CSV table of C-alpha atoms and ligand atoms in Angstrom, one decimal:
chain,number,residue,atom,x,y,z
A,21,MET,CA,10.4,-9.4,24.1
A,22,ASN,CA,13.1,-7.7,22.4
A,23,GLN,CA,12.4,-6.4,19.0
A,24,THR,CA,9.5,-4.9,17.2
A,25,VAL,CA,9.8,-6.3,13.6
A,26,ALA,CA,6.8,-5.0,11.8
A,27,ALA,CA,4.6,-2.0,12.4
A,28,ALA,CA,2.9,-3.1,9.0
A,29,ALA,CA,-0.4,-3.9,10.6
A,30,ALA,CA,-2.2,-1.0,12.1
A,31,MET,CA,-4.2,-3.1,14.4
A,32,LEU,CA,-1.7,-5.5,15.3
A,33,GLN,CA,1.1,-5.2,17.6
A,34,ILE,CA,3.9,-7.6,16.1
A,35,GLU,CA,7.0,-8.5,18.0
A,36,THR,CA,9.6,-11.3,17.8
A,37,GLN,CA,11.4,-13.2,20.7
A,38,GLY,CA,13.9,-15.5,19.1
A,39,ARG,CA,12.0,-17.6,16.5
A,40,VAL,CA,8.5,-16.8,18.0
A,41,LEU,CA,6.4,-14.1,16.5
A,42,ILE,CA,4.1,-12.6,19.0
A,43,VAL,CA,0.8,-11.1,17.5
A,44,GLY,CA,-1.2,-8.7,19.6
A,45,LEU,CA,-4.8,-7.9,18.6
A,46,ASN,CA,-4.5,-4.1,19.3
A,47,ARG,CA,-7.9,-2.6,19.6
A,48,PRO,CA,-8.3,-2.5,23.3
A,49,ALA,CA,-10.8,0.4,23.4
A,50,LYS,CA,-13.2,-2.0,21.5
A,51,ARG,CA,-12.1,-5.0,23.4
A,52,ASN,CA,-10.3,-6.1,20.3
A,53,ALA,CA,-13.7,-6.6,18.4
A,54,LEU,CA,-12.9,-7.9,15.0
A,55,ASN,CA,-13.7,-5.4,12.2
A,56,ASP,CA,-12.6,-5.9,8.7
A,57,GLY,CA,-9.3,-3.9,9.2
A,58,LEU,CA,-8.1,-6.2,11.9
A,59,ILE,CA,-9.3,-9.5,10.2
A,60,LEU,CA,-7.4,-8.2,7.1
A,61,ASP,CA,-4.4,-7.3,9.1
A,62,ILE,CA,-4.2,-10.8,10.6
A,63,GLU,CA,-4.4,-12.4,7.2
A,64,ARG,CA,-1.5,-10.1,6.0
A,65,CYS,CA,0.6,-11.1,9.0
A,66,PHE,CA,0.0,-14.9,8.5
A,67,ALA,CA,0.4,-14.8,4.8
A,68,SER,CA,4.0,-13.2,5.2
A,69,LEU,CA,5.5,-15.0,8.0
A,70,PRO,CA,9.4,-14.6,8.1
A,71,GLU,CA,11.2,-17.7,7.2
A,72,ASP,CA,13.0,-18.0,10.4
A,73,ILE,CA,9.9,-18.0,12.6
A,74,GLY,CA,9.1,-21.4,14.2
A,75,ALA,CA,6.0,-20.7,16.0
A,76,VAL,CA,3.5,-17.9,16.5
A,77,VAL,CA,1.7,-16.6,19.7
A,78,VAL,CA,-1.6,-14.7,19.2
A,79,HIS,CA,-3.1,-12.6,22.2
A,80,GLY,CA,-5.2,-9.6,22.9
A,81,ILE,CA,-3.8,-6.2,24.1
A,82,GLY,CA,-5.8,-4.6,27.1
A,83,GLY,CA,-6.8,-7.6,29.1
A,84,HIS,CA,-9.2,-9.1,26.7
A,85,PHE,CA,-8.7,-11.5,23.9
A,86,SER,CA,-11.5,-10.6,21.7
A,87,ALA,CA,-15.1,-9.4,22.0
A,88,GLY,CA,-16.0,-11.1,18.7
A,89,LEU,CA,-17.3,-9.6,15.5
A,90,ASP,CA,-17.5,-5.8,15.4
A,91,LEU,CA,-21.2,-5.4,15.7
A,92,SER,CA,-21.1,-1.9,14.3
A,93,GLU,CA,-20.1,-3.2,10.9
A,94,LEU,CA,-22.7,-5.9,10.9
A,95,THR,CA,-25.8,-3.5,10.6
A,96,GLU,CA,-24.6,-2.3,7.2
A,97,ARG,CA,-24.5,-5.8,5.5
A,98,ASP,CA,-27.3,-7.5,3.3
A,99,ALA,CA,-27.4,-11.2,3.0
A,100,THR,CA,-24.8,-11.3,0.1
A,101,ALA,CA,-22.5,-9.0,1.8
A,102,GLY,CA,-22.9,-11.2,4.8
A,103,LEU,CA,-22.0,-14.4,2.9
A,104,MET,CA,-18.9,-12.8,1.5
A,105,HIS,CA,-17.9,-11.5,5.0
A,106,SER,CA,-18.3,-14.9,6.5
A,107,ARG,CA,-16.3,-16.5,3.6
A,108,MET,CA,-13.5,-13.9,4.2
A,109,TRP,CA,-13.3,-14.9,7.9
A,110,HIS,CA,-13.2,-18.5,6.7
A,111,ARG,CA,-10.3,-17.8,4.4
A,112,VAL,CA,-8.4,-15.9,7.2
A,113,PHE,CA,-8.9,-18.4,9.9
A,114,ASP,CA,-8.0,-21.3,7.5
A,115,ILE,CA,-4.7,-19.6,7.0
A,116,ILE,CA,-4.1,-19.7,10.8
A,117,GLN,CA,-5.2,-23.5,10.9
A,118,HIS,CA,-3.1,-24.4,8.1
A,119,CYS,CA,-0.1,-22.2,9.1
A,120,ARG,CA,3.3,-24.1,8.5
A,121,VAL,CA,4.2,-23.4,12.2
A,122,PRO,CA,2.2,-24.0,15.4
A,123,VAL,CA,0.0,-21.1,16.5
A,124,ILE,CA,-0.8,-20.7,20.2
A,125,ALA,CA,-3.5,-18.5,21.6
A,126,ALA,CA,-2.9,-16.8,24.9
A,127,LEU,CA,-6.4,-16.1,26.3
A,128,GLN,CA,-7.5,-13.4,28.7
A,129,GLY,CA,-10.7,-11.8,29.6
A,130,ALA,CA,-13.5,-11.9,26.8
A,131,VAL,CA,-13.2,-14.7,24.4
A,132,ILE,CA,-16.5,-14.1,22.6
A,133,GLY,CA,-18.2,-15.0,19.5
A,134,GLY,CA,-15.9,-14.6,16.6
A,135,GLY,CA,-13.0,-14.2,19.2
A,136,LEU,CA,-13.7,-17.8,20.3
A,137,GLU,CA,-13.8,-18.7,16.6
A,138,LEU,CA,-10.3,-17.3,16.1
A,139,ALA,CA,-9.0,-19.2,19.1
A,140,CYS,CA,-10.5,-22.3,17.7
A,141,SER,CA,-8.4,-22.1,14.7
A,142,THR,CA,-5.2,-22.1,16.7
A,143,HIS,CA,-3.4,-25.2,17.7
A,144,ILE,CA,-2.7,-24.7,21.3
A,145,ARG,CA,-5.0,-22.6,23.8
A,146,VAL,CA,-3.5,-21.3,27.0
A,147,ALA,CA,-5.9,-19.4,29.4
A,148,ASP,CA,-5.6,-17.4,32.5
A,149,PRO,CA,-8.4,-17.3,35.2
A,150,SER,CA,-9.9,-14.1,33.9
A,151,VAL,CA,-11.1,-15.8,30.7
A,152,TYR,CA,-14.9,-15.9,29.9
A,153,TYR,CA,-16.1,-17.8,27.0
A,154,ALA,CA,-19.5,-17.0,25.4
A,155,LEU,CA,-21.4,-17.5,22.2
A,156,PRO,CA,-24.0,-14.5,22.5
A,157,GLU,CA,-25.0,-14.9,18.8
A,158,GLY,CA,-28.5,-16.0,19.8
A,159,SER,CA,-29.1,-12.9,21.6
A,160,ARG,CA,-28.0,-10.8,18.7
A,161,GLY,CA,-30.2,-12.7,16.2
A,162,ILE,CA,-27.3,-13.9,14.3
A,163,PHE,CA,-25.2,-17.2,13.8
A,164,VAL,CA,-21.6,-17.9,14.1
A,165,GLY,CA,-19.8,-17.0,10.8
A,166,GLY,CA,-16.0,-17.7,11.4
A,167,GLY,CA,-15.8,-21.4,11.0
A,168,GLY,CA,-17.1,-22.0,14.7
A,169,SER,CA,-19.9,-24.4,13.8
A,170,MET,CA,-17.2,-26.6,12.1
A,171,ARG,CA,-14.3,-26.3,14.6
A,172,LEU,CA,-15.8,-25.9,18.1
A,173,PRO,CA,-18.0,-29.1,18.0
A,174,ARG,CA,-14.8,-31.0,17.1
A,175,LEU,CA,-13.3,-29.7,20.2
A,176,ILE,CA,-16.1,-29.8,22.8
A,177,GLY,CA,-18.9,-31.7,21.1
A,178,VAL,CA,-22.0,-30.5,19.2
A,179,HIS,CA,-24.2,-30.6,22.4
A,180,ARG,CA,-21.9,-28.1,24.3
A,181,MET,CA,-21.6,-25.7,21.5
A,182,ALA,CA,-25.5,-25.9,21.1
A,183,ASP,CA,-25.7,-25.0,24.8
A,184,MET,CA,-23.4,-22.3,24.5
A,185,MET,CA,-25.3,-20.8,21.6
A,186,LEU,CA,-28.9,-21.5,22.9
A,187,THR,CA,-28.4,-20.3,26.4
A,188,GLY,CA,-25.6,-17.7,25.7
A,189,ARG,CA,-24.2,-18.8,29.1
A,190,VAL,CA,-20.7,-17.7,30.1
A,191,TYR,CA,-18.3,-20.4,30.5
A,192,LYS,CA,-15.5,-19.6,32.9
A,193,ALA,CA,-11.9,-20.5,32.5
A,194,GLU,CA,-12.0,-23.7,34.5
A,195,GLU,CA,-14.9,-25.0,32.5
A,196,GLY,CA,-13.2,-24.3,29.2
A,197,MET,CA,-10.2,-26.2,30.6
A,198,SER,CA,-12.4,-29.2,31.7
A,199,LEU,CA,-14.1,-29.4,28.3
A,200,GLY,CA,-10.7,-29.6,26.6
A,201,PHE,CA,-11.0,-26.2,24.9
A,202,ALA,CA,-7.9,-24.8,26.5
A,203,GLN,CA,-5.0,-27.2,27.2
A,204,TYR,CA,-3.4,-25.0,29.8
A,205,LEU,CA,-4.8,-22.9,32.6
A,206,THR,CA,-2.3,-20.5,34.3
A,207,GLU,CA,-2.2,-18.2,37.2
A,208,ALA,CA,-3.5,-14.7,36.7
A,209,GLY,CA,-1.5,-12.9,34.0
A,210,GLY,CA,0.4,-16.0,33.1
A,211,ALA,CA,-1.2,-16.8,29.7
A,212,LEU,CA,1.1,-14.9,27.6
A,213,PRO,CA,4.3,-15.9,29.2
A,214,LYS,CA,3.3,-19.5,29.2
A,215,ALA,CA,2.2,-19.3,25.5
A,216,ILE,CA,5.5,-17.9,24.6
A,217,GLU,CA,7.5,-20.6,26.7
A,218,LEU,CA,5.5,-23.3,24.9
A,219,ALA,CA,6.0,-21.7,21.5
A,220,GLU,CA,9.7,-21.5,22.1
A,221,ARG,CA,9.7,-25.2,22.9
A,222,VAL,CA,7.6,-26.2,19.9
A,223,ALA,CA,9.8,-24.1,17.6
A,224,GLN,CA,12.8,-26.5,18.4
A,225,ASN,CA,11.0,-29.4,16.9
A,226,ALA,CA,11.9,-30.6,13.4
A,227,PRO,CA,10.0,-28.5,11.0
A,228,LEU,CA,8.7,-31.7,9.4
A,229,THR,CA,7.2,-33.1,12.6
A,230,ASN,CA,5.4,-29.8,13.2
A,231,PHE,CA,4.0,-30.0,9.7
A,232,ALA,CA,2.9,-33.5,10.1
A,233,VAL,CA,1.2,-32.6,13.3
A,234,LEU,CA,-0.5,-29.5,11.9
A,235,GLN,CA,-1.4,-30.8,8.4
A,236,ALA,CA,-1.5,-34.6,8.5
A,237,LEU,CA,-2.8,-35.3,12.1
A,238,PRO,CA,-6.3,-33.6,11.6
A,239,LEU,CA,-6.7,-35.5,8.4
A,240,ILE,CA,-5.8,-38.9,10.0
A,241,ALA,CA,-8.0,-38.4,12.8
A,242,GLU,CA,-11.0,-37.9,10.5
A,243,ALA,CA,-10.1,-40.7,8.0
A,244,SER,CA,-11.4,-44.2,7.9
A,245,PRO,CA,-8.9,-46.5,9.8
A,246,GLN,CA,-7.6,-47.8,6.7
A,247,THR,CA,-6.8,-44.5,5.1
A,248,GLY,CA,-5.8,-43.1,8.4
A,249,LEU,CA,-3.2,-45.8,9.0
A,250,MET,CA,-1.9,-45.6,5.6
A,251,LEU,CA,-1.4,-41.8,5.9
A,252,GLU,CA,0.3,-42.3,9.1
A,253,ALA,CA,2.8,-44.8,7.6
A,254,LEU,CA,3.6,-42.4,4.8
A,255,MET,CA,4.0,-39.4,7.0
A,256,ALA,CA,6.2,-41.5,9.4
A,257,SER,CA,8.4,-42.7,6.6
A,258,VAL,CA,8.9,-39.3,5.1
A,259,ALA,CA,9.9,-37.8,8.4
A,260,GLN,CA,12.4,-40.6,9.4
A,261,SER,CA,14.0,-40.4,6.2
A,262,ASP,CA,14.7,-36.7,6.5
A,263,GLN,CA,18.2,-35.7,7.3
A,264,GLU,CA,16.9,-33.6,10.3
A,265,ALA,CA,15.4,-36.9,11.9
A,266,LYS,CA,18.6,-38.8,11.2
A,267,ASN,CA,20.8,-35.9,12.9
A,268,ARG,CA,18.6,-35.8,15.9
A,269,ILE,CA,18.5,-39.5,16.4
A,270,ARG,CA,22.3,-39.8,16.2
A,271,ASP,CA,22.8,-37.0,18.7
A,272,PHE,CA,20.6,-39.0,21.0
A,273,LEU,CA,22.4,-42.3,20.5
A,274,GLU,CA,25.8,-40.5,20.8
A,275,ARG,CA,24.5,-39.2,24.1
A,276,LYS,CA,24.8,-35.6,23.0
A,277,ALA,CA,21.2,-34.3,23.3
A,278,GLY,CA,17.6,-35.1,23.5
A,279,LYS,CA,17.0,-37.1,26.6
A,280,VAL,CA,13.3,-37.0,27.8
A,281,LYS,CA,13.3,-35.5,31.2
A,282,PRO,CA,10.7,-36.7,33.7
A,283,GLY,CA,8.7,-34.1,35.6
B,329,LIG,C1,-23.1,-13.1,11.2
B,329,LIG,O1,-21.9,-13.3,10.6
B,329,LIG,C2,-20.8,-13.4,11.2
B,329,LIG,C3,-20.7,-13.5,12.5
B,329,LIG,C4,-19.5,-13.5,13.2
B,329,LIG,C5,-19.4,-13.5,14.5
B,329,LIG,C6,-20.4,-13.1,15.5
B,329,LIG,C7,-20.0,-12.8,17.0
B,329,LIG,O2,-18.8,-12.6,17.2
B,329,LIG,S1,-21.4,-12.5,17.9
B,329,LIG,C8,-20.7,-11.8,19.4
B,329,LIG,C9,-20.4,-10.4,19.3
B,329,LIG,N1,-19.9,-9.8,20.6
B,329,LIG,C10,-20.8,-9.5,21.7
B,329,LIG,O3,-21.9,-9.7,21.6
B,329,LIG,C11,-20.0,-9.0,22.8
B,329,LIG,C12,-20.2,-7.5,23.1
B,329,LIG,N2,-19.5,-6.9,24.0
B,329,LIG,C13,-19.6,-7.1,25.3
B,329,LIG,O4,-20.4,-7.8,25.9
B,329,LIG,C14,-18.8,-6.2,26.2
B,329,LIG,O5,-18.2,-5.2,25.6
B,329,LIG,C15,-17.5,-6.9,26.9
B,329,LIG,C16,-16.8,-7.6,25.9
B,329,LIG,C17,-18.2,-8.0,27.9
B,329,LIG,C18,-16.6,-6.0,27.5
B,329,LIG,O6,-17.3,-5.3,28.5
B,329,LIG,P1,-16.5,-3.9,29.2
B,329,LIG,O7,-15.2,-4.2,29.5
B,329,LIG,O8,-17.5,-3.4,30.1
B,329,LIG,O9,-16.5,-3.0,27.9
B,329,LIG,P2,-17.7,-2.1,27.1
B,329,LIG,O10,-17.9,-0.9,27.9
B,329,LIG,O11,-18.9,-2.9,26.9
B,329,LIG,O12,-17.0,-1.9,25.7
B,329,LIG,C19,-15.9,-1.0,25.5
B,329,LIG,C20,-16.1,-0.5,24.1
B,329,LIG,O13,-16.0,-1.6,23.2
B,329,LIG,C21,-17.1,-1.7,22.3
B,329,LIG,N3,-17.4,-3.2,22.0
B,329,LIG,C22,-17.2,-4.1,22.8
B,329,LIG,N4,-17.6,-5.2,22.0
B,329,LIG,C23,-18.0,-4.9,20.8
B,329,LIG,C24,-18.1,-5.5,19.6
B,329,LIG,N5,-18.4,-6.9,19.7
B,329,LIG,N6,-18.6,-4.9,18.7
B,329,LIG,C25,-18.3,-3.5,18.5
B,329,LIG,N7,-18.0,-2.8,19.7
B,329,LIG,C26,-17.7,-3.5,20.7
B,329,LIG,C27,-18.2,-1.1,23.0
B,329,LIG,O14,-19.3,-0.7,22.3
B,329,LIG,C28,-17.6,0.1,23.8
B,329,LIG,O15,-17.3,1.1,22.9
B,329,LIG,P3,-17.6,2.6,23.3
B,329,LIG,O16,-17.3,3.4,22.0
B,329,LIG,O17,-18.9,2.8,23.8
B,329,LIG,O18,-16.5,2.9,24.4
B,329,LIG,C29,-18.5,-13.6,12.4
B,329,LIG,C30,-18.5,-13.5,10.9
B,329,LIG,C31,-19.8,-13.5,10.3
B,329,LIG,O19,-20.0,-13.4,9.0
């Protein structure tokens, strides 16, 4: 990491490495519990991504990704305030999910409750062996409020999310991997470097391809076959007629670049 670009956000540590923005949740004394200040800092950060950024990595400072909702703020809310609060989280996590560039979560330690919901809104999840996932909302008398009931079942299935919520059981890093929640499991301490490596790689793709993967693919996957195939054809034709695609394909055909390397 070479340069600190913004100290704009009090509860985030933001750095750039080439075209990768590295965003650290920076409340280690509270295990990166998500209070309003931190959630709004995340929103500001994603709403003002510099133009030249090609991918974002989100991680937790201090050995934990996030212990979820800051429970000390919850006790002050009535039902109306709770509803507005949940809608605020939805807004912020939607910004991440619909970010113009890929967002990669580097997971360590606690990935709990709202922290897990935050991870769900990213596009690739990289875990190290210290990770433990849990949804202890049942034991706190609450329900997920950060979009988890919409996103997590799509990743691991309704029955598995129900198991997590009803039993409060801790799922270890390997289980998160075998369920397909995390796409990568690294050696100890390896999640952040691996996430940065992946981010550097995805940042080299044509922006339109990344856009299609982030914006069109989720819609296509949930559409009827007829609508999905039409959307795919439209997206494919837009991408291949872009000059960026023409340049990249010409470079390959002229043997200048772009050979797929096995292994
Ligand atoms: C309802 O509408 C919603 C809901 C939501 C989302 C809901 C959720 O996220 S529910 C899940 C909430 N999280 C938890 O229940 C986890 C609680 N924390 C722990 O179990 C542990 O702290 C640990 C994460 C396992 C770490 O243990 P350890 O390393 O031993 O650290 P501690 O000594 O326990 O904690 C250090 C320090 O941090 C404070 N802290 C930890 N977690 C939280 C938290 N979630 N909220 C507040 N504070 C936390 C802890 O109290 C300690 O503080 P000290 O001052 O005592 O040092 C979303 C949106 C909706 O609208």
